[in-house]
Short mmCIF file of C-alpha atoms in Angstrom, two decimals:
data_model
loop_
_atom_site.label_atom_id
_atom_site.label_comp_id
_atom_site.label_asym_id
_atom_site.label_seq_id
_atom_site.Cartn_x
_atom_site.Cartn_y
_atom_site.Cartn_z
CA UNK A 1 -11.39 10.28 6.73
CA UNK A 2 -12.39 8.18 9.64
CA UNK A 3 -11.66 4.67 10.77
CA UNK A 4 -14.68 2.81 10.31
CA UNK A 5 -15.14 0.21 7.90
CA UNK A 6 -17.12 1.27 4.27
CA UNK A 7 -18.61 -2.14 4.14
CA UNK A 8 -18.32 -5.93 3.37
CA UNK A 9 -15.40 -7.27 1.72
CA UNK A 10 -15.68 -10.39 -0.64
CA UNK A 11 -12.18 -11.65 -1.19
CA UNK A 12 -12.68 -13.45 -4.83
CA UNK A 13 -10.21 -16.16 -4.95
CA UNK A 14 -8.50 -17.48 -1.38
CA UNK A 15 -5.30 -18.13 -2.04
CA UNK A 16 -2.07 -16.57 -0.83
CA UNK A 17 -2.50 -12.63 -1.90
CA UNK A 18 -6.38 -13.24 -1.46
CA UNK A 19 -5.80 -14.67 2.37
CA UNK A 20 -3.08 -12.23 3.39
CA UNK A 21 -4.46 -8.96 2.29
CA UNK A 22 -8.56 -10.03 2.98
CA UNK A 23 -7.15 -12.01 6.37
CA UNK A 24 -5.31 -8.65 7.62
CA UNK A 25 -8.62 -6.41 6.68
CA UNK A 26 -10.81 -8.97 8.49
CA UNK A 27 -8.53 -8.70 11.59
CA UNK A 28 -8.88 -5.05 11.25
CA UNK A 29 -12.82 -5.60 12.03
CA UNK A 30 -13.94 -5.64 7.82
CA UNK A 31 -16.60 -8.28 7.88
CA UNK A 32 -14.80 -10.30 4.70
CA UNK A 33 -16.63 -13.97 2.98
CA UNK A 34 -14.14 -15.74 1.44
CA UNK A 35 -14.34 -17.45 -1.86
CA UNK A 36 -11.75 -20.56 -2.78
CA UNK A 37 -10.63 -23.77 -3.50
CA UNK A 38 -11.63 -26.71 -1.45
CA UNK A 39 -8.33 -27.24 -0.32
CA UNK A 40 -7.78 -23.88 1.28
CA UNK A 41 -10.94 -23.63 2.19
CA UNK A 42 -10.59 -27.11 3.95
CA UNK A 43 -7.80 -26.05 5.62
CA UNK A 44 -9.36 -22.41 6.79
CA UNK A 45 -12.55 -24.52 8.50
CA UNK A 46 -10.00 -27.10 9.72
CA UNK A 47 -6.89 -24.53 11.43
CA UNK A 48 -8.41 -20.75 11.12
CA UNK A 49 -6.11 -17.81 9.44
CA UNK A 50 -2.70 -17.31 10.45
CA UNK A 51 -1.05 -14.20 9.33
CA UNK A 52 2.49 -13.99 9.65
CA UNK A 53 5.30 -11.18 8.47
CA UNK A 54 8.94 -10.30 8.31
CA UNK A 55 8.29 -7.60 10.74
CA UNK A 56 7.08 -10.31 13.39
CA UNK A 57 3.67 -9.14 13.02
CA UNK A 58 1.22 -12.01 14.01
CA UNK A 59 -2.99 -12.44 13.70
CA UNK A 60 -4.75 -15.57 14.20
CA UNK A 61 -8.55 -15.80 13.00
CA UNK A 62 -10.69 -18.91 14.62
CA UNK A 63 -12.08 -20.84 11.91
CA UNK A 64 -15.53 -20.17 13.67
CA UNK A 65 -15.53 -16.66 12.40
CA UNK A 66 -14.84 -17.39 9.29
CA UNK A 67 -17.08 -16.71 6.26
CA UNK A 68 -16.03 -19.62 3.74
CA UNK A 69 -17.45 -19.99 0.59
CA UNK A 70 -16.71 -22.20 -3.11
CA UNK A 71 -19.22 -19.49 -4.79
CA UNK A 72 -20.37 -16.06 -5.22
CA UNK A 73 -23.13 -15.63 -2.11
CA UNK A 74 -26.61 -14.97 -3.99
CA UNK A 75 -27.55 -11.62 -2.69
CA UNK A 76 -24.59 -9.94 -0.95
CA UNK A 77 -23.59 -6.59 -1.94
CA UNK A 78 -20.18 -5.91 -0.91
CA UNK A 79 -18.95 -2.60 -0.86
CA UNK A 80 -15.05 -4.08 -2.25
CA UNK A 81 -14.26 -6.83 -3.92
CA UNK A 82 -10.29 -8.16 -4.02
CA UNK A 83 -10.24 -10.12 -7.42
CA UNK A 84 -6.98 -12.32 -6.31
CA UNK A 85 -7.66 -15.34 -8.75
CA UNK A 86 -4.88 -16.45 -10.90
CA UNK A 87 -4.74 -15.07 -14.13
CA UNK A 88 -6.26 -18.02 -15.95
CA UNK A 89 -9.21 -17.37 -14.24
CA UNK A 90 -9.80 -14.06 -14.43
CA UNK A 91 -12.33 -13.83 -17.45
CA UNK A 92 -14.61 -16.78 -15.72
CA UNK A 93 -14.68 -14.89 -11.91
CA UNK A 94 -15.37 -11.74 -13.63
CA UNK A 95 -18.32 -12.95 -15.60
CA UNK A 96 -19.57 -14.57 -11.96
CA UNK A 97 -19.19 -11.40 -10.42
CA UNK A 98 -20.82 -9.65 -12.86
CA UNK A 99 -24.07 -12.05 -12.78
CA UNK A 100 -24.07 -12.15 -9.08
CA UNK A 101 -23.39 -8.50 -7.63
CA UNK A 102 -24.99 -5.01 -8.21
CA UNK A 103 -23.86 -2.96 -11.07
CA UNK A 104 -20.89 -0.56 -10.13
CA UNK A 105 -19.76 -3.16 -7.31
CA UNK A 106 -15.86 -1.61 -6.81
CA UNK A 107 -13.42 -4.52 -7.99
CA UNK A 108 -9.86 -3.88 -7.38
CA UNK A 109 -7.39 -6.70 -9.24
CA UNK A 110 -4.59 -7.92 -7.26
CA UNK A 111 -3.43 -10.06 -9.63
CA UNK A 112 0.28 -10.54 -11.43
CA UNK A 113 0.60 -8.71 -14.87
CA UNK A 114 -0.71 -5.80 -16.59
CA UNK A 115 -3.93 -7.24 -18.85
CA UNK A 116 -5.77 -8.82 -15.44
CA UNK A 117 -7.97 -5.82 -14.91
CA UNK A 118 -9.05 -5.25 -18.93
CA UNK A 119 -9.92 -8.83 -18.62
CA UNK A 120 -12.07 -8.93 -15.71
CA UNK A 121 -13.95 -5.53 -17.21
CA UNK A 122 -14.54 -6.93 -20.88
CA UNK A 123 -15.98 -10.04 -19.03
CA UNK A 124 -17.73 -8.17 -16.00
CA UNK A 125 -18.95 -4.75 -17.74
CA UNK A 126 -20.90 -3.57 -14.94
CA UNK A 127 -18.63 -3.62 -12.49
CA UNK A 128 -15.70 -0.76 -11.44
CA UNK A 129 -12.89 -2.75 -12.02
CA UNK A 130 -9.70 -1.23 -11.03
CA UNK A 131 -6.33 -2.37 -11.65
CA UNK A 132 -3.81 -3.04 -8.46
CA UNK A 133 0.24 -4.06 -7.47
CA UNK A 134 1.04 -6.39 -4.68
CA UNK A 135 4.57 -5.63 -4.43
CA UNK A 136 5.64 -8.42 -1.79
CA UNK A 137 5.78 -12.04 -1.50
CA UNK A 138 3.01 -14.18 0.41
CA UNK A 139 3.64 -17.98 0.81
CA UNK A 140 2.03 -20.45 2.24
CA UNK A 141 4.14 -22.06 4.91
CA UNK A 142 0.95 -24.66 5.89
CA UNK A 143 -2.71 -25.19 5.83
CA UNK A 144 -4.14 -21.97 6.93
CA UNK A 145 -0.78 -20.46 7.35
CA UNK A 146 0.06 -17.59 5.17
CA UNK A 147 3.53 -15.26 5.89
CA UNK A 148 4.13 -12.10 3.65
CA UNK A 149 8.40 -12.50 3.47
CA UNK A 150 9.00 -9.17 1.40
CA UNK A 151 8.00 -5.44 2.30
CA UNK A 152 6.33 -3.39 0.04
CA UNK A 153 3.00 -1.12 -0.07
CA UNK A 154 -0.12 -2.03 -2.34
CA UNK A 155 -0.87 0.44 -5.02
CA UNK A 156 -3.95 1.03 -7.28
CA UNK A 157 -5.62 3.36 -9.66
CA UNK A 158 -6.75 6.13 -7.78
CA UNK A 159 -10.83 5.87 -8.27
CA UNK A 160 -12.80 7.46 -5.80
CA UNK A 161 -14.86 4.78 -4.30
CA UNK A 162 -11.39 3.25 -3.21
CA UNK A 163 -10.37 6.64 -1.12
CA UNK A 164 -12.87 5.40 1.95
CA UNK A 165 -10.82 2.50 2.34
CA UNK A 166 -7.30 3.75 2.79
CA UNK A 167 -7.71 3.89 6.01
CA UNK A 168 -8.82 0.87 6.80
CA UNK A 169 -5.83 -0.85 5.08
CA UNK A 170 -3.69 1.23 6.85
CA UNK A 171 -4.71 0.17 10.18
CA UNK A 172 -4.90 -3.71 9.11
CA UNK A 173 -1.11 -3.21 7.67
CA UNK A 174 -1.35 -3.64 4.43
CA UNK A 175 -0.90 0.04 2.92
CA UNK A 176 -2.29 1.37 0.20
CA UNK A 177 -1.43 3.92 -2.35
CA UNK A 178 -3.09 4.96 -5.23
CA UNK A 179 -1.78 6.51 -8.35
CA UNK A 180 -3.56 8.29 -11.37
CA UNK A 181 -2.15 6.17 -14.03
CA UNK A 182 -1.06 2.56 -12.79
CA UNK A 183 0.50 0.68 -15.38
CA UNK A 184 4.07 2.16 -15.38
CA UNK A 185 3.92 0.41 -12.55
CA UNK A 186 2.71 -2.58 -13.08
CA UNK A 187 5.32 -2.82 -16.13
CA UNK A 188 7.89 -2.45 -13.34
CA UNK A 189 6.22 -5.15 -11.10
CA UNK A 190 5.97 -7.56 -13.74
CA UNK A 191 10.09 -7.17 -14.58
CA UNK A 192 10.88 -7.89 -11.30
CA UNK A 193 8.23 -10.70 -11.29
CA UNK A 194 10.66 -12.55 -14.43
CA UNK A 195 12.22 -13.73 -11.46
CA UNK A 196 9.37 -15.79 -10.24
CA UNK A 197 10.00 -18.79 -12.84
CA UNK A 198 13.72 -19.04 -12.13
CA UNK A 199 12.61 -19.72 -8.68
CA UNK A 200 10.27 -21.50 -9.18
CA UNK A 201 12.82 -23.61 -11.38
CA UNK A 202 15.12 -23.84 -9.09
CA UNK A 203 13.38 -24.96 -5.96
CA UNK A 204 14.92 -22.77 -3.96
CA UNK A 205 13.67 -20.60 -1.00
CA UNK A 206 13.39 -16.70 -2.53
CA UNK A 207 16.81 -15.70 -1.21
CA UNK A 208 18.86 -18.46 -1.26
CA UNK A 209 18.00 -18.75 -5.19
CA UNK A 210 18.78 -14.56 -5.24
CA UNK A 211 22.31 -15.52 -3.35
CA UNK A 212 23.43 -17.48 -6.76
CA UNK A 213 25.04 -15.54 -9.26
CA UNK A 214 23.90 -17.98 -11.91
CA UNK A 215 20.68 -17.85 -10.83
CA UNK A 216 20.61 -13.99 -11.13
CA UNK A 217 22.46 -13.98 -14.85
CA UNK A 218 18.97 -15.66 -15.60
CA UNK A 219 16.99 -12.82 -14.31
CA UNK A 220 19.43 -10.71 -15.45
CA UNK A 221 18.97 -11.91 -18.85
CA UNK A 222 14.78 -12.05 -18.89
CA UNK A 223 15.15 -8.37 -17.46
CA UNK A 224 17.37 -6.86 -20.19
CA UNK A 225 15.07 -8.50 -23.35
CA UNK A 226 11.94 -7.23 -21.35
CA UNK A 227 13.66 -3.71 -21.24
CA UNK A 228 14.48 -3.89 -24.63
CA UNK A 229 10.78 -4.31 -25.34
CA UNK A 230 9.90 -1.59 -23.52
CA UNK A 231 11.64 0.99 -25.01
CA UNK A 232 11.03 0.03 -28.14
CA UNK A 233 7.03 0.15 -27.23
CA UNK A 234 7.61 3.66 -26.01
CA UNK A 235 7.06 2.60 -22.47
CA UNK A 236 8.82 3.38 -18.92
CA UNK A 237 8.49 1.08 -16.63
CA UNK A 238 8.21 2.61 -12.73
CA UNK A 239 11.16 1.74 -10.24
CA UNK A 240 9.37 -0.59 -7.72
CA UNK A 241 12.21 -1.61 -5.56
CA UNK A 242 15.26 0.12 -4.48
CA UNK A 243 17.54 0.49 -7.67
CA UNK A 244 15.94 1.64 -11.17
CA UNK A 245 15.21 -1.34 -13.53
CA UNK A 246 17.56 -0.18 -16.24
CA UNK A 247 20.70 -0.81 -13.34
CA UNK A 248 18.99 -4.00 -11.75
CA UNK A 249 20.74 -5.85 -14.27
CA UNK A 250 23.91 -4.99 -13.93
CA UNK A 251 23.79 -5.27 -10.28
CA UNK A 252 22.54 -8.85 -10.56
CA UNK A 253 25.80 -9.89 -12.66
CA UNK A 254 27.97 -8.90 -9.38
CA UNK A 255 30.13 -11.46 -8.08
CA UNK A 256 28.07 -13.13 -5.18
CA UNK A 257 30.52 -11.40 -2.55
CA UNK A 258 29.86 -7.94 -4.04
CA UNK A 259 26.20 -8.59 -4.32
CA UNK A 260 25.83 -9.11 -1.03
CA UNK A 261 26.85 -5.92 0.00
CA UNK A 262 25.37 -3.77 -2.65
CA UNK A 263 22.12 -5.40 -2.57
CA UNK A 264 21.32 -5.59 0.91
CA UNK A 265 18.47 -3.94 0.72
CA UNK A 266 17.14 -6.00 -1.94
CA UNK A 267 17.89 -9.07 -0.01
CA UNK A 268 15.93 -8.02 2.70
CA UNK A 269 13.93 -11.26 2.24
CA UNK A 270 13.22 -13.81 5.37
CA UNK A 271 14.22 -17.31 4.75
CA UNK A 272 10.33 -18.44 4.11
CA UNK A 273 9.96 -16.41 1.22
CA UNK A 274 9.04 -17.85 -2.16
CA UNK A 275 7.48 -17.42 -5.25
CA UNK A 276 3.91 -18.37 -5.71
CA UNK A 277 4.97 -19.67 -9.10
CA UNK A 278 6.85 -22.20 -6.82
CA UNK A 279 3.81 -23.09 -5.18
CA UNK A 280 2.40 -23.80 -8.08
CA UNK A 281 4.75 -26.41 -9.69
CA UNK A 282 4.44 -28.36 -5.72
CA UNK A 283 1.08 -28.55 -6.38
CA UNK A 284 0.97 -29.35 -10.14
CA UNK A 285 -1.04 -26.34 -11.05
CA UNK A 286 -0.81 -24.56 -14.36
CA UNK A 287 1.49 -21.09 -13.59
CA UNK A 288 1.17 -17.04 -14.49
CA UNK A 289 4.00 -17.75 -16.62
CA UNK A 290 1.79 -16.29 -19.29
CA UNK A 291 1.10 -13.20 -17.72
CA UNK A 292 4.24 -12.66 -17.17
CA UNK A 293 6.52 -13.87 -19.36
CA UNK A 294 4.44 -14.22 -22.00
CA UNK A 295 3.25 -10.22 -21.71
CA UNK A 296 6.98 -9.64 -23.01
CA UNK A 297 6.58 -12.07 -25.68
CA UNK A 298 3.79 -10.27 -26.76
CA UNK A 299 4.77 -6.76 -26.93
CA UNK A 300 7.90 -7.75 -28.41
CA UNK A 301 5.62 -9.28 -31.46
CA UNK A 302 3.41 -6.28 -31.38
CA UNK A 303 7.06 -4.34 -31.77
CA UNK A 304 8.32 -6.49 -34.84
CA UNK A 305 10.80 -7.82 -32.25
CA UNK A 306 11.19 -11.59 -30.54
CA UNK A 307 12.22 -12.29 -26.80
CA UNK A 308 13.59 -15.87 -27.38
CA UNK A 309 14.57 -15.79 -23.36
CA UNK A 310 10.95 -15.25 -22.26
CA UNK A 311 9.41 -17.45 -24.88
CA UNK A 312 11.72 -20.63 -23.14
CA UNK A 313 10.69 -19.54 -19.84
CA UNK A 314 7.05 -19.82 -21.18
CA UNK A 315 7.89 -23.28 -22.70
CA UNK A 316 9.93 -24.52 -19.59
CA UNK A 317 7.06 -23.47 -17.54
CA UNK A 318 4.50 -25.22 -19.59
CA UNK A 319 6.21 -27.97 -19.81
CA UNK A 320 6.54 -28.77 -16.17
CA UNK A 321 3.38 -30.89 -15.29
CA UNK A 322 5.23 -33.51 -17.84
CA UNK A 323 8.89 -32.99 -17.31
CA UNK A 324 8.97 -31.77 -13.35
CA UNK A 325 12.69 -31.08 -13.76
CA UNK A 326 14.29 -28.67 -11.17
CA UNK A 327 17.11 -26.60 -12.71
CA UNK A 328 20.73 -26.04 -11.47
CA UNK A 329 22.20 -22.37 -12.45
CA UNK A 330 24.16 -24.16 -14.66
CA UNK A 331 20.99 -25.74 -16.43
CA UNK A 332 19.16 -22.95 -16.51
CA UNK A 333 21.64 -20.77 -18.46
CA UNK A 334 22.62 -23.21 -20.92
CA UNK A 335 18.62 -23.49 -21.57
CA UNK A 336 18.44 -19.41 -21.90
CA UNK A 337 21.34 -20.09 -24.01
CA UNK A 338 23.60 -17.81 -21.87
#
């Protein structure tokens, strides 16, 4: 393999993920158009792209070489496109891909869950749609400002069209790895993801919400019924972070003293880190909760089984735009009923 560049990047869907991972290829010299919001986009023509990470890593692109758009360029044939849109949104972007870009464009989803990338293929069936993992945490810390405050390595289906690239996201630091069958885990992303709504829920920054044991008996709790689940769906979920999911658990329920030590690892987090879930209660937007939480709800029907945990996560979630009612540890377990 060599280190140019296959081609042109469209990054569909500028928002945290979609700004990191397309802003650090673009720094790496991958000509990359943007497609968003008006509000990031605003706020990319207003300040540029700031890249931030835990390792002190730093990029700044000038908003003058920028490629911003709020729609699919007519005519542009990008060799990869990064589907980053929430989940909501994925049948919609799909179908606009679809309509707008050469048949067998390569579409790699880096989107929470494990349906995103069946979605965006039903609803874009010319395209090469392959399913993805963004294993750390990207927040927005201002306009234009976007800090990755976890470490991890992307993974993907292997698919050969994706091989050229490896490369390439080596070199802009964002690694990654591909795998030939992806979804055990994406089951074991989306477990450790059940801790995006108690976050979210409890306002907190990422690690000072992980530093509260009550906070963690909530994960704790989502974690064990989505286990449950699992095995009874015959399915084993990957381990994704430094202890197996069947022991995360257990190690959550630690006294906060002992967790400290044990988990140390795990809490290497920086102080900006938080959920995009939490992003999206600040700015009244409608959540993943459903990819997420509800994805356990919905095996566990498909099982003959109920996850009563997950479904009030789904409802507390949902329910946020009306109530906007941050949650103490206490709160939160008596609503889990814990």
């Amino acid at each position: 393999m060599t280190d140019t560049v296959p081609g042109e990047v469209l990054v569909m869907g500028a928002g945290t993920i979609g700004c990191f991972v397309g802003g650090s290829l673009a720094a790496a010299g991958a000509p990359v158009t943007f497609v968003g919001r008006a509000r990031v986009l605003q706020a990319l023509a207003a300040q540029g792209l700031a890249l931030t990470d835990l390792e002190g890593r730093k990029h700044h692109l000038p908003a003058a070489g920028l490629h911003l758009v709020d729609r699919v360029p007519s005519g542009i044939k990008p060799a990869l496109v990064l589907l980053c849109v929430k989940s909501g949104a994925t049948a919609e972007a799909a179908a606009e891909l679809a309509f707008s870009l050469p048949a067998g464009t390569l579409v790699v989803s880096l989107q929470n869950g494990v349906s995103n990338a069946a979605v965006a293929s039903e609803a874009g069936p010319t395209l090469n749609v392959v399913p993805a993992m963004v294993p750390y945490n990207v927040a927005e810390l201002g306009p234009g400002a976007f800090h990755r405050g976890t470490p991890g390595r992307l993974a993907a289906r292997d698919d050969a069209a994706l091989r050229p690239w490896l490369p390439v996201f080596e070199r802009a630091g964002v690694p990654l790895d591909l795998h030939a069958d992806l979804r055990p885990i994406q089951w074991g992303k989306l477990l450790i993801n059940l801790n995006n709504p108690v976050n979210a829920l409890s306002g907190l920054p990422l690690r000072e919400q992980l530093m509260q044991r009550g906070y963690r008996r909530c994960f704790a709790a989502l974690m064990d019924e989505g286990l449950r689940v699992l095995r009874q769906a015959g399915i084993a979920p990957a381990q994704v972070t430094a202890v197996p999911p069947n022991r995360l658990p257990g190690l959550l329920r630690l006294p906060d003293w002992l967790f400290r030590i044990v988990a140390a690892r795990m809490l290497r987090i920086d102080a900006k880190a938080r959920s995009s879930m939490a992003d999206d209660l600040a700015l009244g937007r409608r959540t993943e909760i459903d990819a997420l939480s509800g994805e356990i709800v919905r095996l566990a029907e498909a099982c003959g089984l109920e996850a009563p945990r997950n479904a009030r996560m789904v409802e507390l979630l949902e329910a946020w735009p009306e109530a906007r009612q941050r949650f103490s540890a206490r709160q939160l377990q008596d609503a889990l009923k814990l």
